[in-house]
mmCIF file of C-alpha atoms and ligand atoms in Angstrom:
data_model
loop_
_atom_site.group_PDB
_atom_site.id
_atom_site.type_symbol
_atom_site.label_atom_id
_atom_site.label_comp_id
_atom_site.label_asym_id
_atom_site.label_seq_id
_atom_site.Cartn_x
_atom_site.Cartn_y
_atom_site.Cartn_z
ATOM 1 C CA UNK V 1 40.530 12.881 -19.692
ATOM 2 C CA UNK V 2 40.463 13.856 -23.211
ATOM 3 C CA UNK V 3 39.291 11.464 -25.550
ATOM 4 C CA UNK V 4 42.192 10.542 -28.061
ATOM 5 C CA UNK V 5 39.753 9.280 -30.748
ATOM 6 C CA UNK V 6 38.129 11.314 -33.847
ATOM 7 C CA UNK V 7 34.909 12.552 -33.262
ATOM 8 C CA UNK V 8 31.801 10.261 -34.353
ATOM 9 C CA UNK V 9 30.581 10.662 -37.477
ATOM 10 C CA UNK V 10 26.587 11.821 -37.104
ATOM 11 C CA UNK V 11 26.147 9.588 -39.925
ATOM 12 C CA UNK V 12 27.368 6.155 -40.704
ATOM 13 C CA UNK V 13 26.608 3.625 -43.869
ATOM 14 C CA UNK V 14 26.902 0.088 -43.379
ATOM 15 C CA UNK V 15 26.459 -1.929 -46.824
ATOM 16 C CA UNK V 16 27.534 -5.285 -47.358
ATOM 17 C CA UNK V 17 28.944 -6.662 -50.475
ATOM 18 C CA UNK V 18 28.829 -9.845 -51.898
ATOM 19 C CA UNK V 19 30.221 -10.202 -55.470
ATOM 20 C CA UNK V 20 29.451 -6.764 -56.323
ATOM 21 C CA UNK V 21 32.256 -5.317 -59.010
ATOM 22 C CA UNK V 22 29.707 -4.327 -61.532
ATOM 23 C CA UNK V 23 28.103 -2.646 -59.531
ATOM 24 C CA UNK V 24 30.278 -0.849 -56.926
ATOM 25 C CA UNK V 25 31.587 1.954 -59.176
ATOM 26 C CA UNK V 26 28.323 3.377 -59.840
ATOM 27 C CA UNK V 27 27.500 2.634 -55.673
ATOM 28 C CA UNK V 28 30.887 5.035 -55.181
ATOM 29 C CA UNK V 29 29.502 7.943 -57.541
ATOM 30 C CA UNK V 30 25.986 7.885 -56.346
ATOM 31 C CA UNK V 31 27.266 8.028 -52.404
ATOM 32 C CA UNK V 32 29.557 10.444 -53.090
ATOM 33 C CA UNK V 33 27.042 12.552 -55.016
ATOM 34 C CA UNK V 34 24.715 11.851 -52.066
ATOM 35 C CA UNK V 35 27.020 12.141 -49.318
ATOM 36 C CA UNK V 36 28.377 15.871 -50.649
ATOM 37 C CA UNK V 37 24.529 17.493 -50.134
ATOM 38 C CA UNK V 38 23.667 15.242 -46.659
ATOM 39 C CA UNK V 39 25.237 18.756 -44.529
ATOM 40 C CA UNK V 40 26.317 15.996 -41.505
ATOM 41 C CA UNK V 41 29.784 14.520 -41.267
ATOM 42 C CA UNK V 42 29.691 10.542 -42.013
ATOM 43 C CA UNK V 43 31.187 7.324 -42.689
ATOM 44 C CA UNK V 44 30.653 4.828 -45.150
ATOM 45 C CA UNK V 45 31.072 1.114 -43.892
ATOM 46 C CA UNK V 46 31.913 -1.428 -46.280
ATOM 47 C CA UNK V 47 31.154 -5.044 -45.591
ATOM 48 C CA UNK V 48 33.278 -7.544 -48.225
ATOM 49 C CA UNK V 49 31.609 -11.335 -47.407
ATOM 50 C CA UNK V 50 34.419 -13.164 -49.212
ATOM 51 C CA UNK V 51 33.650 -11.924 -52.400
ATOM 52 C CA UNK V 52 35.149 -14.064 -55.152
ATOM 53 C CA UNK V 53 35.171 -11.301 -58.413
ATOM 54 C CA UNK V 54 37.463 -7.656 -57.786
ATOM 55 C CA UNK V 55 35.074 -6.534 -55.394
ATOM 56 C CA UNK V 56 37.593 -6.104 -52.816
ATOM 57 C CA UNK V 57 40.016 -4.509 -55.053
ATOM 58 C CA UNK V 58 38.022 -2.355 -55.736
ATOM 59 C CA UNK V 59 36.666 -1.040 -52.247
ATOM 60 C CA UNK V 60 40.089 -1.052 -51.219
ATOM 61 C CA UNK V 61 40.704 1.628 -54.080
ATOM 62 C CA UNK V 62 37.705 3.266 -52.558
ATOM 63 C CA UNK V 63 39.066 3.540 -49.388
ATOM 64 C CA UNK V 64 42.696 4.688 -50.550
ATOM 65 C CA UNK V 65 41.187 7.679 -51.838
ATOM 66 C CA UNK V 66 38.724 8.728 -48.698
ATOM 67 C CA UNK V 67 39.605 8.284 -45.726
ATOM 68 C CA UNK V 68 35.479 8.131 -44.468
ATOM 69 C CA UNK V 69 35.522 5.025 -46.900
ATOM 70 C CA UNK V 70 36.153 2.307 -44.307
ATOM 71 C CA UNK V 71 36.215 -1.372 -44.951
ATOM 72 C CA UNK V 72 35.809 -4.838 -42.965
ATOM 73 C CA UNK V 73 37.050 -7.921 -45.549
ATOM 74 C CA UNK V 74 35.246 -11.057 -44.167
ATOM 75 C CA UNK V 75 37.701 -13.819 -44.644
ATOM 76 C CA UNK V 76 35.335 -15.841 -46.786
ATOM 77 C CA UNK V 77 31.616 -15.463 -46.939
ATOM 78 C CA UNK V 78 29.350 -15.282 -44.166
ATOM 79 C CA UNK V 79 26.048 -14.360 -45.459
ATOM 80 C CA UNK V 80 24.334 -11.240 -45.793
ATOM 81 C CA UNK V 81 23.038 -10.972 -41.938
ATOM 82 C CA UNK V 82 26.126 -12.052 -40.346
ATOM 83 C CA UNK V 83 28.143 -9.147 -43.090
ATOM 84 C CA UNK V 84 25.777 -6.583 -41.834
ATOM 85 C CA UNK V 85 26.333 -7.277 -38.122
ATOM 86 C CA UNK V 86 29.866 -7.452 -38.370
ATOM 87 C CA UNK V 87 29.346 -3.673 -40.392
ATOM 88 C CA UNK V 88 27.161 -2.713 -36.988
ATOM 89 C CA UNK V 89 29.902 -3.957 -34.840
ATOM 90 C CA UNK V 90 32.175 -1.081 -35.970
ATOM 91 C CA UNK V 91 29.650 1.766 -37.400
ATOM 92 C CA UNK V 92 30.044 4.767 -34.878
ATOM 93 C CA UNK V 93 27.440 7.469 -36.140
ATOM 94 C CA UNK V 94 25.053 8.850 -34.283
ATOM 95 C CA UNK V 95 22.674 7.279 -36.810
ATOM 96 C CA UNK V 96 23.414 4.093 -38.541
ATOM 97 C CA UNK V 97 21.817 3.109 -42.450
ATOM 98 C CA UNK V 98 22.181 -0.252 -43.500
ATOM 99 C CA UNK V 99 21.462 -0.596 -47.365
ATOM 100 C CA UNK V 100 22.359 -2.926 -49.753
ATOM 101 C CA UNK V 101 25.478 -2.949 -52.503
ATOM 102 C CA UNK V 102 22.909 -3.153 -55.533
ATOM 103 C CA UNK V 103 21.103 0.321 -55.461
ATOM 104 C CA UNK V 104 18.424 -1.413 -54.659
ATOM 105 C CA UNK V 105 18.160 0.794 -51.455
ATOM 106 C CA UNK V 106 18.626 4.784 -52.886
ATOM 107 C CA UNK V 107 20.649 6.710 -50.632
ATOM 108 C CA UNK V 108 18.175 9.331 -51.610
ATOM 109 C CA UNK V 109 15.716 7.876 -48.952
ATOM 110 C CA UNK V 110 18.253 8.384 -46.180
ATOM 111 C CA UNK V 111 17.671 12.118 -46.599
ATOM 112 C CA UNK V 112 14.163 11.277 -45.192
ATOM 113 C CA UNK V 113 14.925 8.588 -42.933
ATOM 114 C CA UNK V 114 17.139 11.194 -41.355
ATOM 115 C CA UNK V 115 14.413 13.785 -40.792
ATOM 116 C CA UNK V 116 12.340 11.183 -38.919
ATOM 117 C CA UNK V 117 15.462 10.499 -37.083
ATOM 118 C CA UNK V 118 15.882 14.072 -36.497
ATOM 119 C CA UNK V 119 12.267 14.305 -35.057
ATOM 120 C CA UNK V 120 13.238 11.885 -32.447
ATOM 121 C CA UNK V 121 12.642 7.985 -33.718
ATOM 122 C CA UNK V 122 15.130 5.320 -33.399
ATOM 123 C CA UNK V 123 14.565 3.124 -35.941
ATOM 124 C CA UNK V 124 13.531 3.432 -39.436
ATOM 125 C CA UNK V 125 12.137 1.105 -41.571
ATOM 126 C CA UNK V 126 11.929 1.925 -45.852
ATOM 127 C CA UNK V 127 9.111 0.128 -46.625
ATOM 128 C CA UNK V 128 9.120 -1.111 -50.550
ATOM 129 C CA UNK V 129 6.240 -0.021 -51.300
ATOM 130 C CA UNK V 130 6.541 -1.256 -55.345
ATOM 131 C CA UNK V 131 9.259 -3.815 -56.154
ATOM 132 C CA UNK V 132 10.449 -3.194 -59.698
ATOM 133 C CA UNK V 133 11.640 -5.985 -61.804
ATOM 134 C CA UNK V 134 11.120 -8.678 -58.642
ATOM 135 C CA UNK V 135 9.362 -11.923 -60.491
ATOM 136 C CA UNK V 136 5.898 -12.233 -59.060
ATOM 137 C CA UNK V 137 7.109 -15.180 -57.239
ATOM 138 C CA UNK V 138 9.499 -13.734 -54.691
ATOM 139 C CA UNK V 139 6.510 -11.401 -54.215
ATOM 140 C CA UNK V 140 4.090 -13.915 -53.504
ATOM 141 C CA UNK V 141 6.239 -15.802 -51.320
ATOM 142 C CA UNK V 142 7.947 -12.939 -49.480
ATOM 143 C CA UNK V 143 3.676 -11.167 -48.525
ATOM 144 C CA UNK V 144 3.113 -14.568 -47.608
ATOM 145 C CA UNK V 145 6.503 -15.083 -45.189
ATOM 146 C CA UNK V 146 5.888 -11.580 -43.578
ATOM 147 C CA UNK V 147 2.394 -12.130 -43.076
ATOM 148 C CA UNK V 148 3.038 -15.956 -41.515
ATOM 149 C CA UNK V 149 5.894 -14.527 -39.481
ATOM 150 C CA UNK V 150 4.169 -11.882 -37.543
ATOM 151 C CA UNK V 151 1.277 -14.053 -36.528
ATOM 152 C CA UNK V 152 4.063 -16.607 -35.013
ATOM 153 C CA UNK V 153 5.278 -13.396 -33.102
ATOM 154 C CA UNK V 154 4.322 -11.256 -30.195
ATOM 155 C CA UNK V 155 5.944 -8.101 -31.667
ATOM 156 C CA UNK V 156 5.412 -6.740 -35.349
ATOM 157 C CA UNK V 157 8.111 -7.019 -37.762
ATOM 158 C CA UNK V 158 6.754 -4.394 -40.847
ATOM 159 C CA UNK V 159 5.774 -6.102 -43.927
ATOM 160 C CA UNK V 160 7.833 -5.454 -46.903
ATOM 161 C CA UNK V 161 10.547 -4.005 -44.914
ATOM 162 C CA UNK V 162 13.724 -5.526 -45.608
ATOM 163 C CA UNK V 163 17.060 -4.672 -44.237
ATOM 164 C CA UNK V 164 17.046 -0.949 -45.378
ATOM 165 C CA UNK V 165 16.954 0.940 -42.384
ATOM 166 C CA UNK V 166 18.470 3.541 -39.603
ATOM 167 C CA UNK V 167 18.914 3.161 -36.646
ATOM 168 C CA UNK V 168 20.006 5.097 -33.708
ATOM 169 C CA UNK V 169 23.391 4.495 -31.941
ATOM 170 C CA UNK V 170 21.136 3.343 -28.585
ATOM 171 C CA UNK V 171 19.541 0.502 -31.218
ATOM 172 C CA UNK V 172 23.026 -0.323 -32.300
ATOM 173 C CA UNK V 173 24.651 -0.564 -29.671
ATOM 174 C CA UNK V 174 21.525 -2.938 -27.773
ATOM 175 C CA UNK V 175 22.034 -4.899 -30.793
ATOM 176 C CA UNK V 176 25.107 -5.809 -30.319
ATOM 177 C CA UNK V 177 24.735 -7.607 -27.694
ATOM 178 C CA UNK V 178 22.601 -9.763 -29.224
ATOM 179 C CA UNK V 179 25.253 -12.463 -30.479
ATOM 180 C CA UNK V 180 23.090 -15.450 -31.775
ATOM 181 C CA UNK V 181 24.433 -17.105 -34.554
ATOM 182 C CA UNK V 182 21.530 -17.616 -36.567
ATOM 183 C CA UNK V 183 21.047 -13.790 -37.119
ATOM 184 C CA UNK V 184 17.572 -12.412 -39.046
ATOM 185 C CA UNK V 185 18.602 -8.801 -38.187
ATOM 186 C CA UNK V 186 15.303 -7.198 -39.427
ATOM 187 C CA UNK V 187 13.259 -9.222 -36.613
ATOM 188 C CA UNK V 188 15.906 -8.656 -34.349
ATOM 189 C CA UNK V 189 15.535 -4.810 -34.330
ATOM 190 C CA UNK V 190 11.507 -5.091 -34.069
ATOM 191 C CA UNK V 191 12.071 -7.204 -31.176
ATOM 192 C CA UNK V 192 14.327 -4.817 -29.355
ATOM 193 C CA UNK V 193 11.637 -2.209 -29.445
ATOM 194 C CA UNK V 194 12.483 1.595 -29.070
ATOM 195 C CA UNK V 195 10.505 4.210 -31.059
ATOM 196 C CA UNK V 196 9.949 2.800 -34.525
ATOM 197 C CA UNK V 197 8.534 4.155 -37.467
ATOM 198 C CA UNK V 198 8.326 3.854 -41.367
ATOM 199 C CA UNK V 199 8.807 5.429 -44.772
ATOM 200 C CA UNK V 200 7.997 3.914 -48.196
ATOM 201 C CA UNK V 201 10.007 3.989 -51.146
ATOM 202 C CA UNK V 202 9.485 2.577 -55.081
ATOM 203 C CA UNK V 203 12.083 -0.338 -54.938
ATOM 204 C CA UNK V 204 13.910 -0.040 -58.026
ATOM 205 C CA UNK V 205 15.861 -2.895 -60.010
ATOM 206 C CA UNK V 206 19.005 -4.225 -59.345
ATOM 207 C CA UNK V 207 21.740 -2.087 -61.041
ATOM 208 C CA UNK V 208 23.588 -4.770 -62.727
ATOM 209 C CA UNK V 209 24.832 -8.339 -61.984
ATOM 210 C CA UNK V 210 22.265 -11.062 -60.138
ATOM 211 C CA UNK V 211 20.646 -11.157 -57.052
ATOM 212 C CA UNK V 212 22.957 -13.182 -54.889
ATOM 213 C CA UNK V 213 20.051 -14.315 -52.922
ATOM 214 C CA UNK V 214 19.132 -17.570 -54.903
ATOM 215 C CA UNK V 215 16.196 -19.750 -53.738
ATOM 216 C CA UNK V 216 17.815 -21.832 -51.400
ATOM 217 C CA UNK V 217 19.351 -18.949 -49.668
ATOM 218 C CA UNK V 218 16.011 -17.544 -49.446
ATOM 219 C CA UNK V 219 14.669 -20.469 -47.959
ATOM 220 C CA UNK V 220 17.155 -20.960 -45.129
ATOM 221 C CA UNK V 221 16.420 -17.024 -44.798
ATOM 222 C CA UNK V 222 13.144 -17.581 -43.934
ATOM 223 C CA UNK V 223 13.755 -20.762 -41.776
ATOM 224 C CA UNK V 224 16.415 -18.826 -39.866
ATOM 225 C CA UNK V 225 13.740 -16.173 -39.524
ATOM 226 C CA UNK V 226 10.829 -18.452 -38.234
ATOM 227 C CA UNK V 227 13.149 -20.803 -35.805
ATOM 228 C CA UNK V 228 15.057 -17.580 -34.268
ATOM 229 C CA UNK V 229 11.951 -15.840 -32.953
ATOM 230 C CA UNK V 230 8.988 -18.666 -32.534
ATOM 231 C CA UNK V 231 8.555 -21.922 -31.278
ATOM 232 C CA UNK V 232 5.055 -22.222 -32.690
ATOM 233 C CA UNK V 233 6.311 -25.200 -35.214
ATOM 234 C CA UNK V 234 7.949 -27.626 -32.282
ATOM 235 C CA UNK V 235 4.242 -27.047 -30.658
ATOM 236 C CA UNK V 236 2.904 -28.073 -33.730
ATOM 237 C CA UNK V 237 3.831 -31.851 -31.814
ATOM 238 C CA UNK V 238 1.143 -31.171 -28.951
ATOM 239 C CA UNK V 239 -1.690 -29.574 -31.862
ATOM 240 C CA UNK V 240 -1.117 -33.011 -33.443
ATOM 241 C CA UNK V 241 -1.714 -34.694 -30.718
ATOM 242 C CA UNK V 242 -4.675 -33.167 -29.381
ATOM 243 C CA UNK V 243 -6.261 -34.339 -33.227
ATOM 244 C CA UNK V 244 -5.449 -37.932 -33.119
ATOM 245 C CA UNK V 245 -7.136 -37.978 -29.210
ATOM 246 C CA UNK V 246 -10.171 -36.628 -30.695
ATOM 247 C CA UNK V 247 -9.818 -38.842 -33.934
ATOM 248 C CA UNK V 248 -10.062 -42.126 -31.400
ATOM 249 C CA UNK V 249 -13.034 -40.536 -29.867
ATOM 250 C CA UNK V 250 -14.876 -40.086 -33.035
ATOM 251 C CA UNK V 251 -14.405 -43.593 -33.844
ATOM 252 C CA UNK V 252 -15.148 -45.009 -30.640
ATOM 253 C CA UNK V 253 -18.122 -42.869 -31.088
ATOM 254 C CA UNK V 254 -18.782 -43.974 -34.532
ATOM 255 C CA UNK V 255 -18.500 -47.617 -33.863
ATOM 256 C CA UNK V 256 -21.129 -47.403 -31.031
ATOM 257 C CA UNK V 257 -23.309 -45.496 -33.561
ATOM 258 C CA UNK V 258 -23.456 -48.537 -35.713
ATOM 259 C CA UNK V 259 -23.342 -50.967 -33.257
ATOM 260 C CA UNK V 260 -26.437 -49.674 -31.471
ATOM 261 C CA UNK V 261 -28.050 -49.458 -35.037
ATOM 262 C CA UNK V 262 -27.656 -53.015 -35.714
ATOM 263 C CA UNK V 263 -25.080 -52.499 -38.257
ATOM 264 C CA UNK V 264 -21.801 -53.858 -35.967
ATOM 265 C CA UNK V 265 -19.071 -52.841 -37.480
ATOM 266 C CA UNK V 266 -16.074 -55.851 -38.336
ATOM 267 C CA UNK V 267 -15.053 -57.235 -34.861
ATOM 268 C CA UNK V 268 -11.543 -55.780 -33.307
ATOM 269 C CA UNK V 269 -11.547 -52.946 -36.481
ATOM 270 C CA UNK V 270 -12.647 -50.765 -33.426
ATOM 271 C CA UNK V 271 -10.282 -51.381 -30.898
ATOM 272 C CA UNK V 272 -7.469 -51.682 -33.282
ATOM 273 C CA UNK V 273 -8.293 -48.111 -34.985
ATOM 274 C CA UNK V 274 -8.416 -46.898 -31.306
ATOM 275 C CA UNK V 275 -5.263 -48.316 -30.051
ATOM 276 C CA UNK V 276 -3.562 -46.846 -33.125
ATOM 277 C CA UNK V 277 -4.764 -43.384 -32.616
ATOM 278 C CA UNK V 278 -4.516 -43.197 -29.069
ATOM 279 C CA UNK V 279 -0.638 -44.870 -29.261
ATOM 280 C CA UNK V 280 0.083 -41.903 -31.939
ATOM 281 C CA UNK V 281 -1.451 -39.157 -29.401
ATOM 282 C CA UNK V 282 0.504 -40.345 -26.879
ATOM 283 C CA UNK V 283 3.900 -40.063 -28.922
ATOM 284 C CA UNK V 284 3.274 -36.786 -30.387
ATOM 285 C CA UNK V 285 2.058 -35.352 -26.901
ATOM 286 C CA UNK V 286 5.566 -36.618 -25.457
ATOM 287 C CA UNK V 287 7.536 -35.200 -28.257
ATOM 288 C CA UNK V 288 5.145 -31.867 -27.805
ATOM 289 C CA UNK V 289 6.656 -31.960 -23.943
ATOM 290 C CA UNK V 290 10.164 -32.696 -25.516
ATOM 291 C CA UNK V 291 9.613 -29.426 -27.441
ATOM 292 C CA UNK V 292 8.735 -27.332 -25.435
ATOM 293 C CA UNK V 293 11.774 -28.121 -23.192
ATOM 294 C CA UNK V 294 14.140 -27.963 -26.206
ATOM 295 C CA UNK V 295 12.236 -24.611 -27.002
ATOM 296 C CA UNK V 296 13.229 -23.108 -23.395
ATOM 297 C CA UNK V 297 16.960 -24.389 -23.792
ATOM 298 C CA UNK V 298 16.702 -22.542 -27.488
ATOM 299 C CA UNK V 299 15.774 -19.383 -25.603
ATOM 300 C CA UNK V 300 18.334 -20.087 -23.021
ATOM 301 C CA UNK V 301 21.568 -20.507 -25.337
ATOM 302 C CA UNK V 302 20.568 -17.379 -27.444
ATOM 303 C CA UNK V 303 21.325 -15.497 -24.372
ATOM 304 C CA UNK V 304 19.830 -12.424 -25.530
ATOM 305 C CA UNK V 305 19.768 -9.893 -22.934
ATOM 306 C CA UNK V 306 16.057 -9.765 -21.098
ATOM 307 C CA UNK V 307 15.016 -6.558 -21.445
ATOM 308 C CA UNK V 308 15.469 -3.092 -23.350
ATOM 309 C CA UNK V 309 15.968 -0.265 -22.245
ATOM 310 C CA UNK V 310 14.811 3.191 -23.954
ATOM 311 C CA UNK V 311 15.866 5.762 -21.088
ATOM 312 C CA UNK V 312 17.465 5.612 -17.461
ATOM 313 C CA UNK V 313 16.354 8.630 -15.143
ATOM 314 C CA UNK V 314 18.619 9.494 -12.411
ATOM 315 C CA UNK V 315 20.294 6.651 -12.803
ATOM 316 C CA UNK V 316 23.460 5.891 -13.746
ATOM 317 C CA UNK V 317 24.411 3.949 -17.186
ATOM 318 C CA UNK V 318 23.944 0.280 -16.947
ATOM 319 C CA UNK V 319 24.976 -3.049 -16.795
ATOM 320 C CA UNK V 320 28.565 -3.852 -19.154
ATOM 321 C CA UNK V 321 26.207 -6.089 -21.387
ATOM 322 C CA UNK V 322 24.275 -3.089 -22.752
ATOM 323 C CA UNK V 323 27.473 -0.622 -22.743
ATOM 324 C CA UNK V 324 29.803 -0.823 -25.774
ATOM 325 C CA UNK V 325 32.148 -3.225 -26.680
ATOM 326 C CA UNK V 326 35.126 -0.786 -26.928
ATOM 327 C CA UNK V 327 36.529 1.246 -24.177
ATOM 328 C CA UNK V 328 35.463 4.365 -25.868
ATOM 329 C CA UNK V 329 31.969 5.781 -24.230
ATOM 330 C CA UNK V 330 30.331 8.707 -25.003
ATOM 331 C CA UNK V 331 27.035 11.047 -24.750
ATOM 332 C CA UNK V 332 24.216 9.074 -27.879
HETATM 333 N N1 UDP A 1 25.170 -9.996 -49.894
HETATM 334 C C1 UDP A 1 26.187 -10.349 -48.997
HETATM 335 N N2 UDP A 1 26.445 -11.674 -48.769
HETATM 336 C C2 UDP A 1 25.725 -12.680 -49.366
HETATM 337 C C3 UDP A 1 24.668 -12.308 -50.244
HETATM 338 C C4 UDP A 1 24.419 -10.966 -50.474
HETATM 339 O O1 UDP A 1 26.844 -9.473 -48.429
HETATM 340 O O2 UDP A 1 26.021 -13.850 -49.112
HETATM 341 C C5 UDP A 1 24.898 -8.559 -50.147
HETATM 342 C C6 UDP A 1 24.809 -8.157 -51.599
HETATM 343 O O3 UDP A 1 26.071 -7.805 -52.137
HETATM 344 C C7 UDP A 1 23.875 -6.966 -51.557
HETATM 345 C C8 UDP A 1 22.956 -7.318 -50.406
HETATM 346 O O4 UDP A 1 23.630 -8.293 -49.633
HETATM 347 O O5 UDP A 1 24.554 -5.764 -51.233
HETATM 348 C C9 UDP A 1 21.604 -7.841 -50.861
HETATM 349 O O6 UDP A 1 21.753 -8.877 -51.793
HETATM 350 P P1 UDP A 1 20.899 -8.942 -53.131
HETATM 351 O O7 UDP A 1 20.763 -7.572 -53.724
HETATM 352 O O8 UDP A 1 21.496 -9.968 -54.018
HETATM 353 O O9 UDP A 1 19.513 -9.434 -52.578
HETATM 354 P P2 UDP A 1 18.066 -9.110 -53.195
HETATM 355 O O10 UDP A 1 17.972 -7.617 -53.339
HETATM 356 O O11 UDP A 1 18.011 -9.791 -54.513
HETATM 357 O O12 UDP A 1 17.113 -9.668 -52.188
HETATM 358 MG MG1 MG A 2 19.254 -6.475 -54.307
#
């Protein structure tokens, strides 16, 4: 049977946009300019999270015009990670870019994320490797996060890399069926594995308007990040636990010290210190226990699917959760 549907793209670009009007004018001419010299056929995704100013006016002039211009209007807004998954849910290139609305991300890189896509990788990361006009404090803080957040993990999620990447239709489609709620997409695409790699671009300023990523979004951001992939702060229970034992073993050990010296030390202080710290061990070590158990359930409700899989051999295409959504399969 013929398939009824247009042929896929080879390149699709998923960007999310979040109060963006000054900005999304300029984002049309540079794609387009871009787009014309790429030699692949393509689609641009557009992502409106519920923007409040004529964004969506204005992508939905975009759109009028070229027909590759395709849009998804969020009914309010979701948040950045959730606007880029629901782009990922319907981007059907061969290779997938997410970047953001700003210019932040120049499509110029995708010309070389491409040729390391071309030489057989399936994900790649842009790596920032200045940030221009970024205060020093959302430096500081995002070296530290990165460098806290793969010592929690077992896998590596690349420093400095944000959400600027491509990946290959076999990443996309694995990641879709990955449905968590609380989504850190960058961590979720170094957990699925596959072969990874990295360029590095100067990160250049924001084209116009704000960064709609105020502090408290970037702190949730970072929470959502740590809590979705590590348990290491509900163990931090048992660590505490295993202090205040040895605590009430240094005293005991103390007070025998001084006892044995002839200095006694104020009758009961000893067994009252004792009883204190050995009550508090035994409370944090049962909400250490607790933890862990809530941990596993965590793990459990995420439902993430338990393996990945890079290549089948003689074998014939899995499982439904791994295939696509839609009815429409295909060689990738
Ligand atoms: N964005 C979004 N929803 C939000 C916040 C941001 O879709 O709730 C989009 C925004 O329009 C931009 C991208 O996500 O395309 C990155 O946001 P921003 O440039 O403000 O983040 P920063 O570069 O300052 O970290
Ligand atoms: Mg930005």
């Amino acid at each position: 049977m013929r398939d009824p549907l247009p042929p896929r793209p080879a390149l699709s670009l998923v960007i999310p946009i979040f109060n963006e009007e000054e900005t999304i004018p300029e984002l049309a001419r540079r794609l387009e300019a871009f787009l014309a010299t790429v030699g692949e056929t393509w689609e641009v995704v557009f992502v409106d999270d519920g923007s409040k100013d004529r964004s969506l006016d204005l992508l939905r002039g975009l759109t009028a015009r070229e027909h590759r211009f395709k849009l998804v209007g969020l009914a309010r807004n979701f948040g950045h990670q959730i606007a880029i998954t629901a782009g990922l849910d319907v981007a059907d290139g061969d290779a997938v870019v997410v970047m953001d609305a700003d210019l932040q991300d120049p499509p110029e890189v995708v010309t070389e994320m491409l040729a390391r896509f071309r030489e057989g990788y399936d994900v790649v990361f842009a790596i920032r490797s200045k940030r221009h006009g970024e205060t020093v404090f959302k430096r500081v803080t995002a070296g530290v996060f990165y460098r806290l957040f793969n010592m929690m993990l077992g896998f590596e999620v690349p420093n400095d890399a944000g959400d600027f990447r491509l990946m290959s239709r076999k990443v996309v489609l694995t990641l879709r069926s990955l449905r968590e709620r609380h989504r850190f997409v960058r961590g979720m695409v170094a957990w699925i594995g596959f072969r990874q790699t990295r360029v590095s671009y100067e990160r250049p300023v924001r084209f116009a308007g704000e960064t709609k990523y105020p502090l408290s979004k970037m702190v949730r951001f970072a929470i959502d990040g740590i809590t979705s992939f590590s348990t290491v702060p509900m163990r931090t229970a048992t660590w505490l636990a295993g202090a205040t034992a040895s605590l009430a073993v240094v005293i005991a050990g103390w007070a025998m010290l001084q006892n044995l010296r002839g200095e006694p030390v104020v009758r009961g202080w000893t067994t009252i210190m004792m009883l204190v710290a050995l009550c508090a061990s035994a409370q944090l070590l049962m909400m250490g226990i607790l933890g862990e158990y809530v941990g596993r359930i965590y793990d459990e409700v995420k439902r993430r699917p338990l393996y990945t899989v890079q290549e089948r051999i003689n074998l014939d295409e899995p499982s439904r959760e791994m295939a696509e959504p839609t009815s429409r399969t295909g060689p990738h």
